[in-house]
């Protein structure tokens, strides 16, 4: 039994039930190409009328995009009436296939799930063979939104009464993911707001420093942070009512009074043992490491089951549930991140510190966590919470032992102080939620000041004035390269090569043309600088082989597109995307013409040289 | 457990569980098919099969349905800030095991065919969106293929009739190109322009098409007083595929664009179905001059049916009902269930049958 259905049988089965035209989503580009080849080998040949219709439709597309006239797949598509459509193809070829599909010329298209949202590319039926897609170098389950986006292509308005989504299994499939996807509600959108260096420079260019906080407050990120803060405000109100019976007594702040007295009573004998070197960061975070909290550890993530202080050193400790069910006891210092996610957790005395149902539930949740979790913004306060020695010394001076309110205080203290701690925790969280964006902005400002793009008063320096025009990924690396005059004397081809290696973020291996010595030594310099900047900006891949492809295209204007494609194993769609992205990067350099005329000039020459052949056809 | 038994147990697991097991154990595990993955897992853990086994059991124990844990207010607990997890586990255990046989294949296929040509009549939601735009910003969240383009085109037409300019953005250059062609056909090529990083075709046209990044850059330039394109006459900004707001790398660009969108221009956000469109609308209301109108629905215009095709060519409905049983992922068609189990059994390592 083959693990999945043969493409020819698949389309035959669909055709028999009148379920064509269909889009078949496959796991890889290769699978798409192989499916098409399988058709070719099966000698399924379209009747001449349909072949004629395809030829006529292609004719019209070719009139607009002449480069595809010679496309090697044209005869095959015309003969068999099916096609592949994936990112390895040129945009113009994809447009041609989309047009053929819209006109009803094809029975099936084999596509990868990268088939973009919004491209008008519908069919009567979509076939789904997978339940996960490659994202960030790992396979991830499809989200409900993604399943619905894929299934959404089934059923053309005006051409079908109903649409069909047919699941056919391959070894990659998890049926649950798909049934959940078909029947569920799409995920809520979470803000992914980040503060980049160019954002800071551009904001400070247009607005005075004191207005920025109000601008950041307009973000969807802040809107969602406020929603969470509001939930906490609601809880604070509840706490406030719960606190009512514990108002002022003989002392106004009897809770603190009793707390100090009680602590002093207890701590006196082993006060010297308390670790005073606990970092304020750990202390601040420890408040939030409550049962159910998701935390990041050196390796992986875990959920806190219990927090306590160790017997001897009184150092902060946590019991953490880790993936796979391990329960570990560690100092709170091992927690690297405190995430903004808290699960319900029914606590219990003794191992494993929570009720069995909670344990199972948490273990399940741990594996279902999304890869990206928002961090809990935590403000680190500088002052220590320890009671000053002076107070301990004067234990005898406390009024508590003889106070009339003593029994009531003693009885209520635990409850009251717990409520008040909760209150304070919420107040701190709310404060952090309301100010975290601003803090992140400040951090960026500090970096930009260190590098000299901003003055100590947060005004743009001369360098800042032009650097704000570089609004792409790796902007810091690019502007630092410009300041180091790394591009001085670099010809358009070398400049293109460097920009390509900064722009390209795919680690797919392949065979490539040789890189020139000039480019190679410049790339060495770029790599060094990128490494030194890594505390402030993630370094790009900086692949020399990729740089060579782009360099080749620019350095030899007589090189044809086919010639370029032959020099590497990269798919032509990938080469196209590489050059298109490089164009974007170069066009940003071009905006520096008033401050860096030489560089801008070199960039515009490079742009002119890149824009030829297929790269000339689309804007 | 012998390694043979372990192998069989692995084979009974859905592939997703195997991938979870393989994380950190098998390099590039996502490249492997089920059989190969099992081989690799066993190979890697040959010195520590017990470890693999216990991890597998841990994963298995969380998978089958455990009753949802109701928040237990039994003990006196102080209310705690609990961020709701984004996806609650589906209530598989509570799914009533229906004894109905499930829809027949013939009934499932019924209605297949081509409707006769109908005159174009805008859907009520399309009218509603356009009416809303006459007054204020509008967020549209409707399923894929519903007809958001019609709203964009009509809205653009109305803005131009009032001598206002229009900017249309999409997340992808490829999409911009398609829209450029499409809009040029509708409005005439002299009235549509396209901007990319290094090219400006017809940049004085009343409708400009660009990617969202380009618009964001324009808005920054405008804010600092260097304007390339006239923004004072801008009447409408259309952000297509706004669900990109959730994109980890690029989502921020949509936020920047919306924050800096000139207040005299109306905003039209077109989005596929998302979980919290009301939040987006509330957000816009909180930062824009007038309250935002939300137009949403989740009903597909062309109804969808889901099927299951076994590699042996046998086709069956996927669910008991002909349509999609929204909210009930467990209502599998008995035949689909049987065929899928058979499939999992047939694709055991080296073809050995289970038991
Ligand atoms: N009111 C209507 N009556 C009939 N057909 C319509 C109507 N509105 C739109 N259509 C048709 O529906 C099809 C899909 O429209 P469109 O591409 O605008 O969908 P969309 O919502 O933008 O989808 P996507 O999520 O893929 O971007 C088009 O062929 C369009 O002509
Ligand atoms: Mg659309």
mmCIF file of N, CA and C and ligand atoms in Angstrom, chain A residues 117-119, chain B residues 145 148-149 168 175 179 240-241 270, ligand 2:
data_model
loop_
_atom_site.group_PDB
_atom_site.id
_atom_site.type_symbol
_atom_site.label_atom_id
_atom_site.label_comp_id
_atom_site.label_asym_id
_atom_site.label_seq_id
_atom_site.Cartn_x
_atom_site.Cartn_y
_atom_site.Cartn_z
ATOM 1 N N UNK A 117 -2.528 34.089 0.245
ATOM 2 C CA UNK A 117 -3.880 34.553 0.497
ATOM 3 C C UNK A 117 -4.186 35.680 -0.479
ATOM 4 N N UNK A 118 -5.421 35.746 -0.919
ATOM 5 C CA UNK A 118 -5.823 36.874 -1.731
ATOM 6 C C UNK A 118 -5.640 36.688 -3.228
ATOM 7 N N UNK A 119 -4.776 35.733 -3.632
ATOM 8 C CA UNK A 119 -4.655 35.474 -5.062
ATOM 9 C C UNK A 119 -5.953 34.810 -5.507
ATOM 10 N N UNK B 145 -12.755 34.405 -0.253
ATOM 11 C CA UNK B 145 -13.551 34.259 -1.469
ATOM 12 C C UNK B 145 -14.953 34.839 -1.377
ATOM 13 N N UNK B 148 -14.467 40.531 -1.168
ATOM 14 C CA UNK B 148 -13.970 41.765 -0.554
ATOM 15 C C UNK B 148 -13.502 42.748 -1.625
ATOM 16 N N UNK B 149 -13.050 42.208 -2.770
ATOM 17 C CA UNK B 149 -12.548 43.091 -3.824
ATOM 18 C C UNK B 149 -13.640 44.048 -4.304
ATOM 19 N N UNK B 168 -4.353 51.724 -2.179
ATOM 20 C CA UNK B 168 -4.696 50.333 -1.912
ATOM 21 C C UNK B 168 -3.406 49.592 -1.601
ATOM 22 N N UNK B 175 0.589 40.216 -5.354
ATOM 23 C CA UNK B 175 -0.820 40.587 -5.234
ATOM 24 C C UNK B 175 -1.036 42.008 -5.751
ATOM 25 N N UNK B 179 -3.620 43.191 -8.671
ATOM 26 C CA UNK B 179 -4.623 44.236 -8.461
ATOM 27 C C UNK B 179 -4.398 45.391 -9.425
ATOM 28 N N UNK B 240 -5.723 45.589 2.308
ATOM 29 C CA UNK B 240 -6.243 44.255 2.013
ATOM 30 C C UNK B 240 -5.444 43.224 2.817
ATOM 31 N N UNK B 241 -6.066 42.084 3.087
ATOM 32 C CA UNK B 241 -5.421 40.993 3.827
ATOM 33 C C UNK B 241 -4.877 41.497 5.170
ATOM 34 N N UNK B 270 -9.637 45.106 5.081
ATOM 35 C CA UNK B 270 -10.261 43.892 4.565
ATOM 36 C C UNK B 270 -9.492 42.700 5.100
HETATM 37 MG MG1 LIG C 2 -9.118 39.475 -1.768
#
